[in-house]
mmCIF file of C-alpha atoms in Angstrom:
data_model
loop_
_atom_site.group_PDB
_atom_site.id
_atom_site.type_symbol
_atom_site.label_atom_id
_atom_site.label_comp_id
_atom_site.label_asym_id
_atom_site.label_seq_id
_atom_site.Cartn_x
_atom_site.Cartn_y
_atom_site.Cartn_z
ATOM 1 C CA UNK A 165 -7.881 -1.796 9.849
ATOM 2 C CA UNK A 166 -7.445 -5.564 10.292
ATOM 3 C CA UNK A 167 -6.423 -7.398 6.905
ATOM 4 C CA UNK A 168 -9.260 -8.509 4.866
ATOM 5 C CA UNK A 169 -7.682 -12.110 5.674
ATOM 6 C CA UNK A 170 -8.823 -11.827 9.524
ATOM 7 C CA UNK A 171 -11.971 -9.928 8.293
ATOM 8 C CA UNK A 172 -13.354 -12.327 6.564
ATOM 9 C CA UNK A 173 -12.516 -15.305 8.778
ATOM 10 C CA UNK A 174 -15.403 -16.273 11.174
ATOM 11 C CA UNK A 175 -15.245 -18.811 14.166
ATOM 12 C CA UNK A 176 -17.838 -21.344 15.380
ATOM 13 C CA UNK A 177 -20.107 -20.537 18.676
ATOM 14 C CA UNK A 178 -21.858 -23.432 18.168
ATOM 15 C CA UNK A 179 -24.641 -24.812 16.524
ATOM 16 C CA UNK A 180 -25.191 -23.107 13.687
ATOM 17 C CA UNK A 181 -23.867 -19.645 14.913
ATOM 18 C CA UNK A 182 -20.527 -18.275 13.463
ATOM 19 C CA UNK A 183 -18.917 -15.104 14.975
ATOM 20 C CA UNK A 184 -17.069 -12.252 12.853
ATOM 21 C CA UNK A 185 -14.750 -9.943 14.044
ATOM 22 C CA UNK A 186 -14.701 -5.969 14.197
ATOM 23 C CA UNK A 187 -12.452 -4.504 11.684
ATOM 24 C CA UNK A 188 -11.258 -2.399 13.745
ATOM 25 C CA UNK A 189 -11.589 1.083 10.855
ATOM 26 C CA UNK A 190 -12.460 4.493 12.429
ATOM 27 C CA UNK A 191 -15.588 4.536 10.400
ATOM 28 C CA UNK A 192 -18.962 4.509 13.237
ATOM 29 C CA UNK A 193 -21.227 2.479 10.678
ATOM 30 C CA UNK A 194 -20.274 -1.158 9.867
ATOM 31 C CA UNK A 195 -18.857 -1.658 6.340
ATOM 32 C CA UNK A 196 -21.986 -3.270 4.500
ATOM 33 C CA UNK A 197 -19.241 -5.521 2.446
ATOM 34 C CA UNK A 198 -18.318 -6.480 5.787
ATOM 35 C CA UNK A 199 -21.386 -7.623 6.937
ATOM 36 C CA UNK A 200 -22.339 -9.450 3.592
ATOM 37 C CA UNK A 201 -18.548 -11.052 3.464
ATOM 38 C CA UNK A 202 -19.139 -12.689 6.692
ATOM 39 C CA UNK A 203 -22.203 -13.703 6.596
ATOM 40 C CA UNK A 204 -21.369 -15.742 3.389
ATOM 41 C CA UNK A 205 -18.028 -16.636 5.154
ATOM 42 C CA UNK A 206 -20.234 -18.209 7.773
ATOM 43 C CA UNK A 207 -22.701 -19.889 5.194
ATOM 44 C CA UNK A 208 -19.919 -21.453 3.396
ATOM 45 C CA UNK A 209 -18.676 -22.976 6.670
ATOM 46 C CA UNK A 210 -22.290 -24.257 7.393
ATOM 47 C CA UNK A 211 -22.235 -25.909 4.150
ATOM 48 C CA UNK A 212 -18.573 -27.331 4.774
ATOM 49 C CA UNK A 213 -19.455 -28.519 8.569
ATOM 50 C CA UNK A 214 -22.430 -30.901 6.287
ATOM 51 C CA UNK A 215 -20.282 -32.166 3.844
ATOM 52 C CA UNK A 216 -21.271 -29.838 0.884
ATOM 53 C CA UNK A 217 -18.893 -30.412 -1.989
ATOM 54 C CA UNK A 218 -20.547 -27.336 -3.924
ATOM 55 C CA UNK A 219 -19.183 -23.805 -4.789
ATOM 56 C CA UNK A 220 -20.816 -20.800 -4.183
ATOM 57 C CA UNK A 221 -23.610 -19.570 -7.128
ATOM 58 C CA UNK A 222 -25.688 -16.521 -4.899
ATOM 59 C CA UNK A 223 -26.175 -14.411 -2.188
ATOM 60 C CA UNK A 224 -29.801 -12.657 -1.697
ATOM 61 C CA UNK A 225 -29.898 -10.034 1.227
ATOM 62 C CA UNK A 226 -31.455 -6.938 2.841
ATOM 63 C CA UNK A 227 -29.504 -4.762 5.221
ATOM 64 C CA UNK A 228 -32.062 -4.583 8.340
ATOM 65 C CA UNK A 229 -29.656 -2.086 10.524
ATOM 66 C CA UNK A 230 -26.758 -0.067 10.603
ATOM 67 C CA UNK A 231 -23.810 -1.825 12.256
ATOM 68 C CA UNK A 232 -21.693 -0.659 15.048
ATOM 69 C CA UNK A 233 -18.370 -0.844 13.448
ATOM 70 C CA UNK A 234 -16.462 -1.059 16.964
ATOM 71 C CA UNK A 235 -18.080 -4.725 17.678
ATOM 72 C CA UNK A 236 -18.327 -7.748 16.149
ATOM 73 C CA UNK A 237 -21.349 -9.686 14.924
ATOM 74 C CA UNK A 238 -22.917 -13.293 14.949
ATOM 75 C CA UNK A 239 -23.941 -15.135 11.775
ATOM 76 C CA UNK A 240 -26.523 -17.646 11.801
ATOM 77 C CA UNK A 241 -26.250 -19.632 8.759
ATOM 78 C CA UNK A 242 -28.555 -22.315 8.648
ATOM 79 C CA UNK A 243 -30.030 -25.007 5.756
ATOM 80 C CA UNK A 244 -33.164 -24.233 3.731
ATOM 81 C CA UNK A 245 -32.682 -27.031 1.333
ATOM 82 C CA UNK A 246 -30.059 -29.460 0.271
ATOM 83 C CA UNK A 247 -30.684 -30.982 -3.353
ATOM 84 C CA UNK A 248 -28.284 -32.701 -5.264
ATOM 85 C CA UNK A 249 -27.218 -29.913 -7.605
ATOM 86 C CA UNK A 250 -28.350 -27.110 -5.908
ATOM 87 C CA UNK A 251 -28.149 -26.437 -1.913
ATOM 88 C CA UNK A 252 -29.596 -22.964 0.261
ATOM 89 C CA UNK A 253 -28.605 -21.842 3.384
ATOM 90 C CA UNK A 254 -30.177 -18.625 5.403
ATOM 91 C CA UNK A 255 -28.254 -16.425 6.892
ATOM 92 C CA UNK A 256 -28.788 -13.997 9.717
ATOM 93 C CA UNK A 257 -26.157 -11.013 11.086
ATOM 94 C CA UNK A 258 -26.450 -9.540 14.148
ATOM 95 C CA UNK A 259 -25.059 -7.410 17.264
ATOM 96 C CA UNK A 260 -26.473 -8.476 20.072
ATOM 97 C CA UNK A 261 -30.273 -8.131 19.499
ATOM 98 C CA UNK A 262 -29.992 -6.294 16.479
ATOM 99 C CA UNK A 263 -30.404 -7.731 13.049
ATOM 100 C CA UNK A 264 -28.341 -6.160 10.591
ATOM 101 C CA UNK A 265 -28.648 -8.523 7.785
ATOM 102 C CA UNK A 266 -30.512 -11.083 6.437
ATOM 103 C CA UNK A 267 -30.519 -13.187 3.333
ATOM 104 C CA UNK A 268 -30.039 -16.767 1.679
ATOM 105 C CA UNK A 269 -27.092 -17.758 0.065
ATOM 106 C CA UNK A 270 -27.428 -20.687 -2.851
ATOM 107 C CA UNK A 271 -24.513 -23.402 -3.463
ATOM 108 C CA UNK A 272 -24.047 -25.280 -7.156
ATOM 109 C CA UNK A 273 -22.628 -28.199 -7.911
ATOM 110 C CA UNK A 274 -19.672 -27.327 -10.281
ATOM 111 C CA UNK A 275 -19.249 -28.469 -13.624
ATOM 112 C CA UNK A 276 -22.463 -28.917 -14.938
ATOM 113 C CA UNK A 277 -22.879 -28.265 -18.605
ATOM 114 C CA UNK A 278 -24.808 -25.925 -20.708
ATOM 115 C CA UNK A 279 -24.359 -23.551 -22.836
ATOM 116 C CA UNK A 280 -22.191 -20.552 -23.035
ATOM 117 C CA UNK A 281 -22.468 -16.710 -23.328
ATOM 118 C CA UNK A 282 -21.483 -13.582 -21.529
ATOM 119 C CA UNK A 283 -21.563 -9.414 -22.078
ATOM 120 C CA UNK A 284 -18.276 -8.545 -23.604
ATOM 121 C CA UNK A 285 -16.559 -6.374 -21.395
ATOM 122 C CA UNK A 286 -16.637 -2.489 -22.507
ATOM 123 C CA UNK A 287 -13.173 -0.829 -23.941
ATOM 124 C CA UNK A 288 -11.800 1.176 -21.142
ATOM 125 C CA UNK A 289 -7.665 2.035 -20.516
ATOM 126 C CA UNK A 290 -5.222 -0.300 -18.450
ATOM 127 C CA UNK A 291 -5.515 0.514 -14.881
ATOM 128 C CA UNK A 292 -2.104 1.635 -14.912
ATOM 129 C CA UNK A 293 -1.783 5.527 -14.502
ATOM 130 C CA UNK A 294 -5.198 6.265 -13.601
ATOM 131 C CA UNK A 295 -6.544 8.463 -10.807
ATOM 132 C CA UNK A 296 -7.213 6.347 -7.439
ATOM 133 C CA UNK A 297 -10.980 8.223 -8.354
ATOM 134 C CA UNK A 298 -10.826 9.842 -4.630
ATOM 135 C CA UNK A 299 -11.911 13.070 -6.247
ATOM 136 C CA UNK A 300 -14.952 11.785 -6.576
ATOM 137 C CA UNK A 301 -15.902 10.343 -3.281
ATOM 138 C CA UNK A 302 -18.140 12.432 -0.711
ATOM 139 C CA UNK A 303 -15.659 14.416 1.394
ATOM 140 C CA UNK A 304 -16.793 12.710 4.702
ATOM 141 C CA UNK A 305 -15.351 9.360 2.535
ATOM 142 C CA UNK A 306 -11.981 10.322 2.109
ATOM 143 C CA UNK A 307 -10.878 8.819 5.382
ATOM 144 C CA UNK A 308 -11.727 5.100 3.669
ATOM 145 C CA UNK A 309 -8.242 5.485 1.490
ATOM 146 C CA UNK A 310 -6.132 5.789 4.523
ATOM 147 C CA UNK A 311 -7.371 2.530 5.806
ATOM 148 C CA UNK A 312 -7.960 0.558 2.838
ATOM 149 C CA UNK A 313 -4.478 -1.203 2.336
ATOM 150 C CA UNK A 314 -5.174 -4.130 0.966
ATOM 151 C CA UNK A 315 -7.067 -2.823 -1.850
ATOM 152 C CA UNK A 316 -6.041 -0.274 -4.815
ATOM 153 C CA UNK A 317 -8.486 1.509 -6.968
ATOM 154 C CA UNK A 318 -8.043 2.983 -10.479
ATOM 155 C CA UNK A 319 -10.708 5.303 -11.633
ATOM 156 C CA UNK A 320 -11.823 4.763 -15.360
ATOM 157 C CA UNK A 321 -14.836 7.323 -15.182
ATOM 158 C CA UNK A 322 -17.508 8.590 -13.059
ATOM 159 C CA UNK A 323 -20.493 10.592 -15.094
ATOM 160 C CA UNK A 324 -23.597 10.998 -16.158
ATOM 161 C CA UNK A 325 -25.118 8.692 -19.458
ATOM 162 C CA UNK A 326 -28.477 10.083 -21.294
ATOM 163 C CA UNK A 327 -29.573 11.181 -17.838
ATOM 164 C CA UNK A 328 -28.746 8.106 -15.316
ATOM 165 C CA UNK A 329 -25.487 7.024 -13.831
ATOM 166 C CA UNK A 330 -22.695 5.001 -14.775
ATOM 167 C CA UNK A 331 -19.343 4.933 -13.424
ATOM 168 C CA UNK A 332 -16.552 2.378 -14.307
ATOM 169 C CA UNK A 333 -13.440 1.410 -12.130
ATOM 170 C CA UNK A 334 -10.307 -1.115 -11.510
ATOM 171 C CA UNK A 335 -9.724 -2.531 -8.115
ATOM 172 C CA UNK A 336 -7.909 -5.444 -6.654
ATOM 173 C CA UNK A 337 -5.985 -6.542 -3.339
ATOM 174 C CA UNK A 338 -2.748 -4.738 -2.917
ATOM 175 C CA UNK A 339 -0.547 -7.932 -2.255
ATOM 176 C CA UNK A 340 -0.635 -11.705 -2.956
ATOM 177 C CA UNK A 341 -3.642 -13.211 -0.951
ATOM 178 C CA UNK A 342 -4.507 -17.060 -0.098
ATOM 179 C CA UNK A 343 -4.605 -19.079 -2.578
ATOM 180 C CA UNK A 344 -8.284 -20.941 -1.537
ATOM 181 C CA UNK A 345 -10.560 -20.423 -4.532
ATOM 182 C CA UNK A 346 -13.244 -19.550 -1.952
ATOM 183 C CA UNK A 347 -11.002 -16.812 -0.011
ATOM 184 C CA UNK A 348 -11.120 -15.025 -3.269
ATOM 185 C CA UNK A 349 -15.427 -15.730 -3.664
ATOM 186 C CA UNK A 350 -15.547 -14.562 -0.188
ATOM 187 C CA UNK A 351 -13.442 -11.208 -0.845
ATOM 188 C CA UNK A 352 -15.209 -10.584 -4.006
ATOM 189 C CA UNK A 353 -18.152 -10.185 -2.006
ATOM 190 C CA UNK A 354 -16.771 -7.989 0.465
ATOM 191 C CA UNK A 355 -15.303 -5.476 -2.456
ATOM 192 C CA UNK A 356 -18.790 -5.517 -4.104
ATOM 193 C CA UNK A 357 -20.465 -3.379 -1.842
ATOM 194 C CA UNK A 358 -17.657 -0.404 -2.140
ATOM 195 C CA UNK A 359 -17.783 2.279 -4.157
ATOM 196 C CA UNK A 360 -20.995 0.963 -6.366
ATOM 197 C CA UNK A 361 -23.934 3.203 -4.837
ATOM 198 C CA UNK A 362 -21.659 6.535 -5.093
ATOM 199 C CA UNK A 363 -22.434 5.905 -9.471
ATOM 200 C CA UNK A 364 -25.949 6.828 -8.700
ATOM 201 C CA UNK A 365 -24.869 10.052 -7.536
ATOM 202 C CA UNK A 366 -22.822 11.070 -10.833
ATOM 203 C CA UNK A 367 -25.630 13.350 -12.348
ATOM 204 C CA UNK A 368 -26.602 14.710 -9.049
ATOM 205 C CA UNK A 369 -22.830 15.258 -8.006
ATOM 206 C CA UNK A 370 -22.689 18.231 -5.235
ATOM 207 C CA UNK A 371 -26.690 17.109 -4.065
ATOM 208 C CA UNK A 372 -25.773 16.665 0.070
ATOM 209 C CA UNK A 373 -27.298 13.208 0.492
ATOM 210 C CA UNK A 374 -27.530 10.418 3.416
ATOM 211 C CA UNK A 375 -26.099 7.065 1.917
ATOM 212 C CA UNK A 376 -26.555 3.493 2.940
ATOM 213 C CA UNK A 377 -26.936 0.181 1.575
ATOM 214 C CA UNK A 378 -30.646 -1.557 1.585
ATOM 215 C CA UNK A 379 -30.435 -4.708 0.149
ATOM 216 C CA UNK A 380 -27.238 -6.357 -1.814
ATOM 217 C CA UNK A 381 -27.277 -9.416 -4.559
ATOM 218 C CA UNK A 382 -24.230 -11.285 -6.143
ATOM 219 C CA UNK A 383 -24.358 -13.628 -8.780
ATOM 220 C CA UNK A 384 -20.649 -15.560 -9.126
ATOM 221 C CA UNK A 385 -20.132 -16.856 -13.248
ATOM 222 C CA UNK A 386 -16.785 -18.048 -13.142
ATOM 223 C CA UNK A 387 -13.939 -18.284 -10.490
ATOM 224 C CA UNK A 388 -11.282 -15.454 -10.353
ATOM 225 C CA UNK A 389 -8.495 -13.473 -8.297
ATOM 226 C CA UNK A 390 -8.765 -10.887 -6.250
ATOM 227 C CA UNK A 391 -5.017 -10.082 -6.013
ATOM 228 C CA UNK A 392 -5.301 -9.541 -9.929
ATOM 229 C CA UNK A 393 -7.064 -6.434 -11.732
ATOM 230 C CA UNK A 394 -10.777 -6.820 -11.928
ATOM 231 C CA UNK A 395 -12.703 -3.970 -13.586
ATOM 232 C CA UNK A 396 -16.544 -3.186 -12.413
ATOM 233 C CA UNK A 397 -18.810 -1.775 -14.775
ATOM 234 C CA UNK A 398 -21.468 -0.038 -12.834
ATOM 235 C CA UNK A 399 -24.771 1.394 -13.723
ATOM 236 C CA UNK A 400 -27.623 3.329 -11.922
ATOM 237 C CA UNK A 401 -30.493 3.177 -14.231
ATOM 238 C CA UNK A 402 -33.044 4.732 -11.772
ATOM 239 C CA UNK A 403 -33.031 6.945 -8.911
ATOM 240 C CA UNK A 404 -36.398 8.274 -7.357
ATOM 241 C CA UNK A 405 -38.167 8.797 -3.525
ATOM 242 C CA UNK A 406 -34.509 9.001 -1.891
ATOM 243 C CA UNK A 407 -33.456 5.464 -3.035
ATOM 244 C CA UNK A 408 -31.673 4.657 -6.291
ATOM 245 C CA UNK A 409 -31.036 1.182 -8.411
ATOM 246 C CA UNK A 410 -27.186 0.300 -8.840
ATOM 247 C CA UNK A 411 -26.302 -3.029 -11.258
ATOM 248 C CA UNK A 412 -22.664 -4.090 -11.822
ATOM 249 C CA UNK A 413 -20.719 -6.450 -13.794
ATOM 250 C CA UNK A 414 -16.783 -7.623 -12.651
ATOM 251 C CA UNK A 415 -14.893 -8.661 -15.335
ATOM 252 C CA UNK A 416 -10.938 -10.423 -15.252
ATOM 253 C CA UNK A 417 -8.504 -7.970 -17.033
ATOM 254 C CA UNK A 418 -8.681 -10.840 -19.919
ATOM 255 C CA UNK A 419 -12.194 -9.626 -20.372
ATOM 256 C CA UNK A 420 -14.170 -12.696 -18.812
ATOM 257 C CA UNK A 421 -17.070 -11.615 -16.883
ATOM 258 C CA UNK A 422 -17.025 -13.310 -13.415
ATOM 259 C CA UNK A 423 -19.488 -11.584 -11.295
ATOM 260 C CA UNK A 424 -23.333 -9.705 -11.564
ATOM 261 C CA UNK A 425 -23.940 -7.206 -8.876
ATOM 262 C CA UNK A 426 -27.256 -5.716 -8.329
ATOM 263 C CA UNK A 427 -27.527 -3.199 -5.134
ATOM 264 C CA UNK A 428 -30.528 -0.729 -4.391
ATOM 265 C CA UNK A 429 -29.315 2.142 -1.675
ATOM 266 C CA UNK A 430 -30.463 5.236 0.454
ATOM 267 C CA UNK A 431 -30.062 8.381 -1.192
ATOM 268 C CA UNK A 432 -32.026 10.702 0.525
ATOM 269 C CA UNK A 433 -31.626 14.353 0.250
ATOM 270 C CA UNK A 434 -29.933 15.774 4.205
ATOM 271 C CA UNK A 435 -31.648 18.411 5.319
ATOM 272 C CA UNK A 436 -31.026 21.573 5.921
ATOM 273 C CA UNK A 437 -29.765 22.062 9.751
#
C-alpha cells in the first residue's frame, strides 16, 4: 500500500477539480477513509488556492458508490459560502462517471473564544501490551493488517453493553509523520472510518453480514498527532433494517478529547447461497 503521506496528497486538474491517487491495497472496494481523506484533502486546498486562513471545523458526507480501489478518483471541491468566521466548501468524489461521495466540509476561524467543556475520557489500560484486536475482525478483514504499516492498533475491548455495542481501541501512525498541523486533520479523517462500524457487530458477533459505509461525519475540537496514541471510544446505540448507528469520540493519551465521529453503515444479513 502507498504511505498514507502519498494517499492523502491530491493534485490540481484544474478549476476546481483535485485528483487522488489509488492506494494501491489488494482490497477490490475503495477504503471509505480514503475517499473521505481526499476529498477533504482537496477541500482544504480549495480553501488555500482562495486565501482561506481558517482550520478545518467539519466534514458532512454520504457514500453514493463503492469505489474501485485499483483507480484513482477526482474531487470537486467547490465554495458554498465564505463568511468571515465561518467558510463551506462542497465536495464531490468520483471515478469517472461515478459518484462515490458527496458532502460539505466547514472551515473556522481559529481562536475564537467561548467557553469550555468536554466528556472526560473513560479509564481504559495503556496501549502497551494489548492485543492488535485482529481476533475480532471478520475473517475476509484480516488481509487489512498486512498492508496497514503505517498504522498500529491496540485493542482495549470489543462487546456487548445492556444490549447495544461498544468497542474501545488505541491507534496511531507507526513512524514520525509531517509535521503540518493539517497533515495530521487530514489523517485523522482517513483513520476515522476504520474499524468503527465492526462495534455494531459486537452483540451479533458470528451473524454473516455485508458491510459498508453510508454516510460519515467528523467534528475536529482541538488539534492533535497522529504519530502519538489516540484512543477511540466507540458506540453503536442502534442497529435495525440491515443498517446500524456508530458514534465515536478520539481522545489524546493526556485525556483531551479532539475529535466526534458519527458514522451510520450497511449491515445487512448475506444470504444464504
Amino acid at each position: 500500500m502507498e504511505s498514507v503521506e502519498k494517499i492523502l496528497s491530491v493534485a490540481p486538474l484544474g478549476g476546481q477539480t483535485w485528483e487522488g491517487i489509488a492506494a494501491g491495497t489488494w482490497q477490490k472496494r475503495t477504503f471509505g477513509g480514503q475517499v473521505v481523506g481526499q476529498s477533504l484533502a482537496a477541500a482544504v486546498a480549495a480553501a488555500a488556492n482562495l486565501g482561506e486562513d481558517k482550520v478545518v471545523d467539519s466534514l458532512h458526507g454520504y457514500f453514493v458508490s463503492g469505489g474501485d480501489a485499483a483507480r484513482g478518483m477526482t474531487v470537486e471541491a467547490t465554495p458554498v459560502r465564505r463568511g468571515r468566521s465561518y467558510s463551506n466548501f462542497s465536495v464531490r468524489a468520483a471515478q469517472g462517471e461515478t459518484t462515490l461521495f458527496v458532502g460539505n466540509v466547514s472551515f473556522r476561524r481559529p481562536g475564537d473564544p467561548g467557553p469550555e467543556h468536554s466528556v472526560a475520557m473513560p479509564q481504559v489500560p495503556p496501549p502497551e501490551g494489548l492485543s492488535d484486536g485482529r481476533e475480532y475482525l471478520p475473517q475476509k478483514n484480516l488481509l487489512l493488517f498486512s498492508e496497514w504499516e503505517d498504522w498500529e492498533f491496540r485493542m482495549v475491548e470489543n462487546h456487548a453493553e445492556g444490549g447495544y455495542g461498544h468497542q474501545r481501541l488505541w491507534f496511531r501512525a507507526s513512524r514520525r509523520m509531517p509535521e503540518d498541523p493539517v497533515f495530521h486533520t487530514l489523517a485523522l479523517a482517513y483513520m476515522s472510518d476504520m474499524t468503527i462500524l465492526y462495534g455494531a457487530m459486537a452483540p451479533h458477533r458470528g451473524h454473516p453480514v455485508q458491510m459498508a459505509s453510508l454516510d460519515h461525519a467528523v467534528w475536529f475540537h482541538r488539534p492533535t498527532r497522529v504519530d502519538e496514541w489516540l484512543l477511540y471510544d466507540q458506540v453503536s446505540p442502534s442497529a435495525s433494517e440491515g443498517r446500524a448507528l456508530c458514534t465515536g469520540r478520539i481522545y489524546a493519551q493526556d485525556g483531551t478529547l479532539v475529535a466526534t465521529v458519527a458514522q451510520e453503515g450497511l449491515t445487512r444479513t448475506l444470504r444464504e447461497q
